[in-house]
Structures are given as C-alpha cells and as structure tokens.
Coordinates of C-alpha atoms and ligand atoms in Angstrom, one line a residue:
M19 CA 0.0 0.0 0.0
Q20 CA 1.2 3.5 -0.8
Q21 CA 2.6 5.4 2.1
I22 CA 2.3 9.2 2.5
N23 CA 5.1 10.5 4.7
L24 CA 4.3 13.7 6.6
G25 CA 6.7 16.3 7.8
I26 CA 4.9 18.5 10.3
I27 CA 6.2 21.9 11.2
G28 CA 4.7 22.8 14.6
G29 CA 3.7 20.6 17.5
G30 CA 1.5 23.0 19.4
T31 CA -2.3 23.1 19.7
V32 CA -3.0 22.2 16.1
G33 CA 0.2 20.2 15.4
G34 CA -0.4 18.1 18.6
G35 CA -4.0 17.7 17.6
V36 CA -3.0 16.4 14.2
Y37 CA -0.5 14.0 15.7
Q38 CA -3.2 12.7 18.1
A39 CA -5.9 12.4 15.4
V40 CA -3.6 10.5 13.1
Q41 CA -2.9 8.0 15.9
R42 CA -6.6 7.7 16.6
N43 CA -8.0 7.6 13.1
G44 CA -5.0 6.9 10.8
L45 CA -6.2 3.3 10.2
L46 CA -9.7 4.4 9.5
M47 CA -8.4 6.9 6.9
T48 CA -6.2 4.1 5.4
S49 CA -9.2 1.9 5.1
R50 CA -11.1 4.7 3.4
L51 CA -8.3 6.0 1.2
G52 CA -6.2 3.0 0.5
V53 CA -3.2 5.1 1.5
E54 CA -1.1 4.9 4.8
L55 CA -0.4 8.2 6.6
S56 CA 2.9 8.1 8.4
I57 CA 4.4 11.0 10.5
V58 CA 8.1 11.1 9.8
K59 CA 9.2 14.2 11.7
V60 CA 7.7 17.1 13.7
A61 CA 9.5 20.4 14.0
V62 CA 9.1 22.5 17.2
R63 CA 10.9 25.5 18.7
D64 CA 11.7 24.0 22.1
L65 CA 12.5 20.3 22.6
S66 CA 12.3 20.6 26.4
K67 CA 8.8 22.0 26.4
K68 CA 6.1 20.0 28.3
R69 CA 3.5 19.1 25.7
P70 CA -0.1 18.2 26.6
V71 CA -0.1 15.8 23.6
K72 CA 3.0 13.6 23.9
I73 CA 5.0 13.3 20.6
P74 CA 7.8 10.7 20.7
K75 CA 11.2 12.4 21.2
S76 CA 12.5 10.5 18.2
L77 CA 10.2 12.4 15.9
L78 CA 11.0 15.9 17.3
T79 CA 13.5 18.3 15.9
T80 CA 14.1 22.1 16.1
D81 CA 15.4 22.2 12.5
W82 CA 12.3 22.8 10.3
A83 CA 14.4 22.9 7.1
S84 CA 15.6 19.3 7.7
V85 CA 12.0 18.2 7.9
V86 CA 11.0 19.9 4.6
E87 CA 14.1 18.5 2.9
H88 CA 13.9 15.1 4.5
P89 CA 14.1 12.6 1.6
H90 CA 11.2 10.5 2.9
V91 CA 8.8 13.4 3.5
N92 CA 6.5 13.8 0.6
L93 CA 3.9 16.1 2.2
V94 CA 4.7 19.1 4.4
V95 CA 2.2 20.2 7.0
E96 CA 2.8 23.8 8.1
L97 CA 1.2 24.4 11.6
M98 CA 3.7 26.8 13.1
G99 CA 1.8 30.1 12.5
G100 CA 3.3 33.5 11.6
T101 CA 4.0 34.9 8.2
T102 CA 7.8 35.1 7.9
T103 CA 9.4 31.7 8.6
A104 CA 6.1 30.0 7.6
R105 CA 6.4 31.6 4.2
E106 CA 9.9 30.3 3.9
V107 CA 8.8 26.8 4.9
V108 CA 6.0 26.7 2.3
L109 CA 8.1 28.2 -0.6
K110 CA 10.9 25.8 0.2
A111 CA 8.6 22.8 0.1
F112 CA 7.1 23.9 -3.3
K113 CA 10.6 24.4 -4.7
L114 CA 11.3 20.8 -3.8
G115 CA 8.1 19.8 -5.6
K116 CA 6.4 19.0 -2.3
S117 CA 2.8 19.9 -1.6
V118 CA 1.8 21.7 1.6
V119 CA -1.2 21.6 4.0
T120 CA -1.6 24.7 6.1
A121 CA -3.9 26.1 8.7
N122 CA -2.3 29.5 8.5
K123 CA -4.8 32.1 7.4
A124 CA -2.5 35.0 8.3
L125 CA 0.1 33.6 5.9
L126 CA -2.5 33.1 3.1
S127 CA -3.9 36.6 3.6
A128 CA -0.5 38.2 3.4
H129 CA 1.2 36.0 0.7
G130 CA -1.6 33.9 -0.8
E131 CA -1.2 35.1 -4.4
E132 CA 2.6 34.4 -4.3
L133 CA 2.1 31.0 -2.7
F134 CA -0.6 29.8 -5.1
L135 CA 1.5 31.0 -8.1
T136 CA 4.6 29.3 -6.8
A137 CA 2.8 26.0 -6.1
R138 CA 1.5 26.0 -9.7
Q139 CA 5.0 26.8 -11.0
F140 CA 6.6 23.8 -9.2
G141 CA 3.7 21.4 -9.8
A142 CA 2.7 21.3 -6.1
N143 CA -0.6 21.9 -4.3
L144 CA -1.6 24.1 -1.4
Y145 CA -4.4 22.8 0.8
Y146 CA -5.9 25.1 3.4
E147 CA -9.2 23.8 4.7
A148 CA -8.2 24.4 8.4
S149 CA -7.4 28.1 7.7
V150 CA -11.1 29.2 7.9
A151 CA -13.8 28.3 10.5
G152 CA -12.0 25.5 12.3
G153 CA -13.8 22.2 11.8
I154 CA -16.3 23.4 9.2
P155 CA -15.3 22.3 5.7
I156 CA -16.2 25.7 4.2
I157 CA -13.3 25.7 1.7
K158 CA -14.5 22.5 0.2
V159 CA -18.0 23.9 0.2
L160 CA -17.0 26.9 -1.9
R161 CA -14.5 25.1 -4.1
E162 CA -16.5 22.0 -4.8
G163 CA -20.0 21.9 -3.3
L164 CA -21.1 25.3 -4.6
I165 CA -18.9 25.4 -7.7
G166 CA -21.9 25.9 -10.0
N167 CA -23.2 29.0 -8.1
R168 CA -22.4 32.7 -8.2
I169 CA -22.1 33.6 -4.5
T170 CA -24.2 36.7 -3.9
R171 CA -23.9 36.8 -0.1
L172 CA -21.6 35.3 2.5
Y173 CA -21.9 36.0 6.2
G174 CA -19.5 34.4 8.7
I175 CA -19.0 34.2 12.4
V176 CA -15.4 33.0 11.7
N177 CA -13.5 33.8 14.9
G178 CA -14.1 31.3 17.7
T179 CA -12.3 33.4 20.3
C180 CA -14.4 36.5 19.7
N181 CA -17.6 34.5 19.6
Y182 CA -16.7 32.7 22.8
I183 CA -16.0 36.1 24.5
L184 CA -19.2 37.8 23.2
S185 CA -21.3 34.8 24.1
R186 CA -20.0 34.7 27.7
M187 CA -20.3 38.4 28.1
K188 CA -23.9 38.2 27.0
N189 CA -25.0 35.0 28.8
E190 CA -23.0 35.3 32.0
G191 CA -22.1 39.0 32.2
A192 CA -18.5 37.8 32.2
D193 CA -15.6 40.2 32.1
F194 CA -13.8 40.6 28.7
A195 CA -10.2 40.0 30.0
E196 CA -11.2 37.0 32.1
V197 CA -12.9 35.3 29.2
L198 CA -10.0 36.0 26.8
A199 CA -7.7 34.3 29.3
D200 CA -10.0 31.3 29.2
A201 CA -10.0 31.3 25.4
Q202 CA -6.2 31.3 25.5
R203 CA -6.1 28.4 28.0
L204 CA -8.5 26.4 25.8
G205 CA -6.2 26.8 22.7
Y206 CA -8.7 29.0 20.8
A207 CA -6.8 32.2 20.7
E208 CA -3.9 33.1 18.4
A209 CA -0.4 33.2 19.9
E210 CA -0.9 37.0 19.6
P211 CA -4.5 37.4 20.8
S212 CA -4.9 40.9 19.4
L213 CA -5.2 39.1 16.0
D214 CA -8.5 37.7 17.4
V215 CA -10.0 40.6 19.4
D216 CA -9.0 43.3 17.0
G217 CA -10.7 41.5 14.1
Y218 CA -7.6 40.7 12.0
D219 CA -8.0 36.9 12.2
A220 CA -11.6 37.3 11.0
M221 CA -10.3 39.6 8.3
H222 CA -7.8 37.0 7.1
K223 CA -10.5 34.4 6.9
T224 CA -13.2 36.6 5.3
G225 CA -10.6 37.7 2.7
I226 CA -9.9 34.1 1.9
L227 CA -13.6 33.3 1.5
A228 CA -14.2 36.4 -0.5
S229 CA -11.3 35.6 -2.9
L230 CA -12.6 32.0 -3.4
A231 CA -16.2 33.2 -3.8
H232 CA -15.4 36.0 -6.3
G233 CA -12.3 34.8 -8.1
F234 CA -10.0 37.7 -7.5
W235 CA -7.4 38.0 -4.8
V236 CA -8.8 40.4 -2.2
N237 CA -6.1 42.6 -0.8
P238 CA -6.4 42.5 3.0
K239 CA -5.8 46.3 3.0
S240 CA -9.1 46.8 1.2
I241 CA -11.1 45.0 3.9
H242 CA -12.6 47.3 6.5
V243 CA -12.0 45.7 10.0
E244 CA -13.2 46.6 13.5
G245 CA -12.7 44.2 16.4
I246 CA -14.7 43.6 19.6
R247 CA -12.8 45.7 22.1
A248 CA -15.5 48.5 21.7
V249 CA -18.4 46.1 22.6
T250 CA -19.4 46.8 26.2
A251 CA -21.8 44.9 28.5
L252 CA -24.1 48.0 28.3
D253 CA -24.3 47.6 24.5
I254 CA -24.9 43.9 24.7
Q255 CA -27.7 44.6 27.1
F256 CA -29.4 47.4 25.1
A257 CA -29.0 45.4 21.9
G258 CA -30.8 42.5 23.7
Q259 CA -33.6 44.7 24.8
L260 CA -34.1 45.8 21.2
G261 CA -34.1 42.1 20.0
Y262 CA -30.6 41.8 18.7
T263 CA -27.4 40.0 19.5
I264 CA -23.9 41.5 18.8
K265 CA -21.6 39.2 16.8
L266 CA -18.3 39.8 15.1
L267 CA -19.5 39.3 11.5
G268 CA -17.4 38.8 8.3
M269 CA -19.4 39.9 5.3
V270 CA -19.0 39.4 1.6
K271 CA -21.8 41.0 -0.5
K272 CA -21.9 41.2 -4.2
L273 CA -23.6 44.5 -5.0
E274 CA -25.9 45.1 -7.9
I275 CA -25.8 48.4 -9.6
P276 CA -29.3 49.3 -11.0
G277 CA -29.1 49.1 -14.8
K278 CA -25.5 47.9 -14.8
G279 CA -25.7 44.5 -13.2
C280 CA -22.9 43.3 -11.0
G281 CA -20.9 45.9 -9.1
P282 CA -18.1 45.7 -6.5
V283 CA -18.0 43.4 -3.5
Q284 CA -18.3 44.6 0.0
V285 CA -15.8 42.8 2.2
S286 CA -15.8 43.8 5.8
V287 CA -15.5 42.6 9.4
Y288 CA -17.1 44.4 12.3
P289 CA -19.3 43.8 15.4
T290 CA -22.8 43.7 14.1
L291 CA -26.3 43.7 15.6
I292 CA -28.0 40.5 14.3
P293 CA -31.8 40.1 14.8
N294 CA -32.5 37.4 17.3
S295 CA -34.8 35.8 14.8
H296 CA -31.8 35.1 12.5
V297 CA -30.1 31.8 12.9
L298 CA -26.6 33.4 13.2
A299 CA -27.8 35.1 16.4
S300 CA -27.9 31.7 18.1
V301 CA -24.4 30.6 17.2
N302 CA -22.7 30.6 20.6
G303 CA -19.4 29.9 22.3
V304 CA -16.5 28.7 20.2
F305 CA -18.9 27.7 17.4
N306 CA -18.6 29.3 14.0
A307 CA -21.2 29.5 11.3
V308 CA -21.0 30.6 7.6
Y309 CA -24.2 31.5 5.8
V310 CA -23.8 31.4 2.0
R311 CA -26.3 32.4 -0.6
G312 CA -25.7 31.0 -4.1
D313 CA -27.8 32.1 -7.2
V314 CA -28.7 28.5 -7.9
V315 CA -28.9 26.9 -4.5
G316 CA -30.3 29.7 -2.4
D317 CA -29.4 30.1 1.3
T318 CA -27.2 27.5 2.9
L319 CA -25.7 27.3 6.4
Y320 CA -22.5 25.6 7.8
Y321 CA -22.0 25.3 11.5
G322 CA -19.4 23.7 13.8
R323 CA -16.5 24.4 16.2
G324 CA -14.4 27.2 14.9
A325 CA -11.2 26.8 16.9
G326 CA -9.4 24.4 19.2
Q327 CA -7.3 21.3 18.9
D328 CA -9.7 18.6 17.7
A329 CA -11.9 20.7 15.4
T330 CA -8.9 22.1 13.6
A331 CA -7.2 18.7 13.4
S332 CA -10.3 17.4 11.7
A333 CA -10.0 20.0 8.9
V334 CA -6.2 19.2 8.5
L335 CA -7.1 15.5 8.2
S336 CA -9.5 16.4 5.4
D337 CA -6.6 18.1 3.6
L338 CA -4.3 15.2 4.3
A339 CA -6.9 12.9 2.6
D340 CA -7.1 15.2 -0.5
A341 CA -3.3 15.5 -0.7
A342 CA -2.9 11.7 -0.2
L343 CA -5.3 10.9 -3.0
D344 CA -3.6 13.5 -5.3
L345 CA -0.3 11.8 -4.5
K346 CA -1.7 8.4 -5.0
F347 CA -3.3 9.1 -8.4
G348 CA -0.7 11.7 -9.5
T349 CA -3.3 14.4 -9.9
K350 CA -2.3 18.0 -9.6
S351 CA -4.8 20.7 -8.9
R352 CA -7.8 18.4 -9.8
I353 CA -9.7 21.0 -8.0
P354 CA -7.6 24.1 -8.3
P355 CA -6.7 25.6 -4.9
F356 CA -7.7 29.1 -6.1
V357 CA -8.7 30.1 -9.6
P358 CA -8.6 33.7 -10.4
H359 CA -11.5 34.2 -12.9
E360 CA -12.7 37.8 -12.3
R361 CA -10.5 40.3 -14.1
E362 CA -11.9 43.4 -12.6
G363 CA -12.9 42.5 -9.1
A364 CA -13.1 45.4 -6.8
V365 CA -13.8 45.9 -3.1
L366 CA -16.3 48.6 -2.2
P367 CA -14.7 51.3 0.0
I368 CA -16.3 51.2 3.5
D369 CA -17.4 54.9 3.1
Q370 CA -19.8 53.8 0.3
T371 CA -21.3 50.9 2.1
V372 CA -24.9 51.3 3.3
S373 CA -26.3 49.8 6.4
R374 CA -28.6 50.5 9.4
Y375 CA -27.0 51.6 12.7
Y376 CA -27.3 51.3 16.4
V377 CA -25.9 54.4 18.1
R378 CA -25.4 54.9 21.8
L379 CA -24.8 58.4 23.1
S380 CA -24.2 59.7 26.6
V381 CA -26.3 62.8 26.8
A382 CA -27.3 65.6 29.2
D383 CA -30.7 64.7 30.7
R384 CA -32.5 67.9 29.8
P385 CA -35.1 69.3 27.4
G386 CA -33.9 70.0 23.8
T387 CA -31.1 67.4 23.7
L388 CA -32.9 65.0 21.4
A389 CA -34.1 67.9 19.2
R390 CA -30.5 69.0 18.6
I391 CA -29.3 65.5 17.7
A392 CA -32.3 64.9 15.5
A393 CA -31.7 68.2 13.6
I394 CA -28.1 67.1 12.7
L395 CA -29.4 63.7 11.4
A396 CA -32.2 65.4 9.5
K397 CA -29.8 67.8 7.8
A398 CA -27.8 64.8 6.7
K399 CA -31.0 63.2 5.4
I400 CA -30.5 60.3 7.9
G401 CA -33.7 58.8 9.3
I402 CA -34.2 57.6 12.8
S403 CA -36.2 54.4 13.2
S404 CA -36.5 54.4 17.0
V405 CA -35.2 56.3 20.0
I406 CA -34.9 54.8 23.5
Q407 CA -33.8 56.5 26.7
P408 CA -33.7 53.6 29.1
E409 CA -35.1 54.5 32.5
G410 CA -33.2 53.9 35.8
H411 CA -30.0 55.8 34.9
Q412 CA -29.1 58.5 37.4
G413 CA -26.9 61.5 37.0
E414 CA -26.4 64.5 34.7
F415 CA -25.6 62.3 31.7
V416 CA -27.7 59.3 30.6
P417 CA -27.6 56.8 27.7
L418 CA -29.6 57.6 24.6
I419 CA -30.0 54.8 22.0
L420 CA -30.9 55.6 18.4
M421 CA -31.7 53.1 15.7
I422 CA -30.9 54.5 12.3
H423 CA -32.4 53.7 8.9
D424 CA -30.1 52.8 5.9
A425 CA -27.4 55.4 5.4
T426 CA -23.9 55.4 3.9
N427 CA -21.0 55.0 6.3
A428 CA -19.6 58.3 5.1
A429 CA -22.8 60.2 5.9
M430 CA -23.1 58.5 9.3
A431 CA -19.5 59.2 10.3
K432 CA -19.9 62.9 9.4
A433 CA -23.2 63.2 11.3
L434 CA -21.8 61.5 14.4
N435 CA -18.7 63.7 14.3
R436 CA -21.0 66.8 14.5
I437 CA -23.2 65.2 17.2
S438 CA -20.1 64.5 19.3
Q439 CA -19.3 68.2 19.2
L440 CA -22.6 69.2 20.9
A441 CA -22.2 70.4 24.5
V442 CA -25.0 68.1 25.5
V443 CA -23.1 65.0 24.3
K444 CA -20.5 63.5 26.6
E445 CA -18.0 60.8 25.4
K446 CA -17.4 59.6 21.9
P447 CA -20.6 58.1 20.4
V448 CA -20.7 54.3 20.1
M449 CA -21.9 53.1 16.7
F450 CA -22.5 49.5 15.5
R451 CA -24.0 48.4 12.2
V452 CA -27.3 46.4 12.1
E453 CA -27.5 43.7 9.5
S454 CA -30.8 42.8 7.7
F455 CA -29.5 39.9 5.6
D456 CA -31.5 40.9 2.6
Ligands
NAP13 P1 0.9 27.0 18.8 O1 0.2 26.2 19.8 O2 1.6 28.3 19.2 O3 1.9 26.1 18.0 C1 2.9 26.5 17.2 C2 3.9 25.4 17.0 O4 4.9 25.8 16.1 C3 4.6 25.1 18.3 O5 4.8 23.7 18.5 C4 6.0 25.8 18.2 O6 7.0 25.1 18.9 C5 6.2 25.6 16.7 N1 7.1 26.6 16.1 C6 7.0 27.9 16.1 N2 8.1 28.5 15.5 C7 8.9 27.5 15.1 C8 10.1 27.4 14.4 N3 10.8 28.5 14.0 N4 10.7 26.2 14.2 C9 10.0 25.0 14.6 N5 8.8 25.0 15.2 C10 8.3 26.2 15.5 O7 -0.1 27.5 17.6 P2 -1.4 26.8 17.1 O8 -2.6 27.2 17.9 O9 -1.2 25.3 17.0 O10 -1.6 27.4 15.6 C11 -0.8 26.9 14.6 C12 -1.4 27.5 13.3 O11 -2.7 27.0 13.1 C13 -1.5 29.0 13.2 O12 -1.3 29.4 11.9 C14 -2.9 29.3 13.6 O13 -3.4 30.5 13.1 C15 -3.6 28.1 12.9 N6 -4.9 27.7 13.5 C16 -5.0 27.6 14.9 C17 -6.3 27.2 15.4 C18 -6.5 27.0 16.9 O14 -7.6 26.8 17.2 N7 -5.5 27.0 17.7 C19 -7.3 26.9 14.5 C20 -7.1 27.1 13.1 C21 -5.9 27.5 12.6 P3 7.0 25.0 20.5 O15 5.9 24.1 20.8 O16 8.3 24.4 20.8 O17 6.8 26.4 21.0
HSE14 N1 -7.8 32.0 16.9 C1 -8.7 31.5 15.9 C2 -10.1 31.6 16.4 C3 -8.4 30.0 15.7 O1 -10.4 31.9 17.6 O2 -11.1 31.5 15.6 C4 -9.2 29.4 14.6 O3 -8.8 29.8 13.4

C-alpha cells in the first residue's frame, strides 16, 4: 500500500491535535483512502517544552528545514503560524516539488497570491481547509459543493475566540479580560490574541472566503475591519432589549448596480447587531457558522466548532486525505486551490457601504437634547427608526439609544462627528451596524 510521509512543522495546539488524530483515526483513513499516513518528523521550537499531547522524542527536531528537505517526506504540513518563517517553509517545500497543507490564514492573507502561483509553477498543491472556520469544511463547500453557483452573499462568524468572548459576556455577564484568558487556555486564541480581538484573524478568513467566492485575490488592506474591544456589557444589554445579539461578522456582499448589473464586492468585518430571529444570532461559544447564498442553491448554512485542537485537526485530516489521493493518483490541482476568474474584481470602499446603525450616546438629561441631535441627522438626510432613553439611569448624563435607517458609512460618520461636538453630548458616540440579511 502506498505510504504518504508527513513532515509536520509545529507541534503546538494544532500540530499536537493532528498527531493525536492520526494516531486515533489513521487506520480508518487508510481503510477509506487506500493510503497509509505516516508522520516522519515534527519540528518544534523548544525540545524541552512540556506538551499536553506527547509526541515521541525520536520524531521531534528544532530544524524545520531538515523536515522539509527530508528525503522521505513527501507532504509538508505547516502548523507553526506567523508569516515570515512559515512563508519560507512553504516556498521551500514547493521548490522541492512537495505539496503543503496549512492552517495558517495570516500567511494566506499576506502571501496567498505568491504561494498559489509558486505552487503551480513547481507542480505542487496548497491545501488550506483548516485556515477558515476550524472544523467546518467551508473551503470544500466553496471550491466544490457550490462550484456551480455565483455567490451573492456570505456572512460568517469565523473567529471562535471572539464568539466565545461575546457569548459569555452576554450570557453570564463575564468580564472581557477573564474570558479572553479562558480562550487562550483552551487553545482557541492566536499566539498574539490581538489578532483575534481586533478582528484581524476574521479579516484574514473573510478575505480568503471572498477571494474564493469571487475569483480575484482580495487585498487585505481593502477590507474594513473593526474588532470587539469596543463592545461593552451595556451595548450587549441594550441590543438584547431591542431584539438583537452582537456578533463579530465577516461579510462578503456582491452588489448590484441598478441598470448595470454586477458591481463591486463589500468585504468587511465588524461587530454587528443581528436580529435574534436570524439563525446566526444563536451561534454561541467557540462555534462558528457561515451563511452562504448562491444564485442557484439559495441560502445554505454551515456550523461547527471554529477553533481548538480537535476541530482544527479534523480540517487538517480532510486536507491530508485530499493530498494523499492526489499523490496516489498523481493528480495536480484536480480542484484548483484558487482560480482567479474575475479580471476586474473590486472591493467597495467602506465609506460607500450602506447599512442600518445602532448608536449609543451619553447625553445631558435635559429638554432640547434630542431635538439638537435629530436636527443634525435630519440635515444629513439620515432617518431615525427608533429612540430609547432607558429609565433607571441616574446622573447628569444618561444613555440615549438611536436606531438609524439605511445610510452610507460616510454620511453616518460625518453626522456622528457633528453630534459628538454638541455640548449636551459627553464621550465619543458608540456606533455599530445592524444587518438585515436581505
Ligand atoms: P501554537 O500552539 O503556538 O503552535 C505553534 C507550534 O509551532 C509550536 O509547536 C512551536 O514550537 C512551533 N514553532 C514555532 N516556531 C517554530 C520554528 N521556528 N521552528 C520550529 N517550530 C516552530 O499555535 P497553534 O494554535 O497550534 O496554531 C498553529 C497554526 O494554526 C497557526 O497558523 C494558527 O493560526 C492556525 N490555527 C489555529 C487554530 C487553533 O484553534 N489554535 C485553529 C485554526 C488554525 P514549540 O511548541 O516548541 O513552541
Ligand atoms: N484564533 C482562531 C479563532 C483560531 O479563535 O477562531 C481558529 O482559526
């Protein structure tokens, strides 16, 4: 029976999970694929480190290059993270004609175009199922399952750490820092957790999904991103009273220009108020969900654990199976890893995006305050759909919640800037967008 020899770079949360999963289900995979998976070497940074998943000492090395170059290794699995050495690892493998499996969305976001091109140049493949939405096979969905569709909408809760934090803040009133520490302990967070909480990890993933869905490489710099640090317990509570849940949402919307057909694509990541009646509002904890609308299939939904050892290992195993079959049958890019097919794809600048808004102001509790705020919005032709001044707040300044009808981001930002300069308004206004999923 053919043997596929794996050289794994990284024996941490995901690398340890893959080692463990191959021990557990390697034989099952062999019986299904007719190929034996064998781990030849695992590169780590520190040989003396205590590892929750025990990897035999004989497999470990600190020299990643020796793993990639190892004459028996015919598939490289990059699970080290980061974008500098990881890029070297992947390029080196390709130049040796070896295909690569990676879970590294930061790497793909920063260097995807170069990596896909180099893989093709050297007749290698790049597999990246684990890079987006943990255990949910969403890359396969877009590349294979929905290949016959134009993707008109894609909404994703794609960062497990943020969803875990927001869910616990909502359901238990838990403190942000405390829950983040739990997410780190559970292996959900990135080595640099600001990648999670500042929205960059979701941006990397949303960019990958947008590129796959629309066939042009989405430059991460064109993706508007806001993280969850600005989401307070107060906003979670007010949103709840209004019938919404706040989620960090990745969004890819193909816009129609009346009379012209297809327009640019909105690609963005920000905390969003989702109506509680929408299925994405009930995706809690470390779970992710991706909601995809295709022009043929209609609405579809994919749900599962978005981070952590086992969920991610499952996605890596799926790539190992694809790679093993490609090696077994000598197929190259049977399903191309990424096919650019849109020549003039463009991302809509955030200023031009249109949405509804939730705005929380801290205002002087005296007559005339609301009239001044409403006058600024009216002048900007921005409509208010509801106003709430929750009772029970004491003091000179009290919260005022405004729900705003559709407006462009530019108009809203300008109006809020003017509102913030009013003497009756204390503190910077808080603004979140509200999604209607239409
Ligand atoms: P991790 O626990 O920090 O593991 C990183 C591993 O890489 C460690 O074993 C580390 O060695 C090793 N390493 C780092 N630099 C190295 C070097 N120069 N040479 C050799 N080994 C090196 O990270 P992780 O959570 O497993 O994440 C790995 C990748 O998977 C990242 O790209 C991440 O974004 C992605 N990912 C993670 C998850 C998740 O839930 N954690 C989910 C999906 C994707 P030591 O162990 O000796 O420090
Ligand atoms: N840190 C990432 C998350 C890991 O929390 O979603 C999975 O990609």
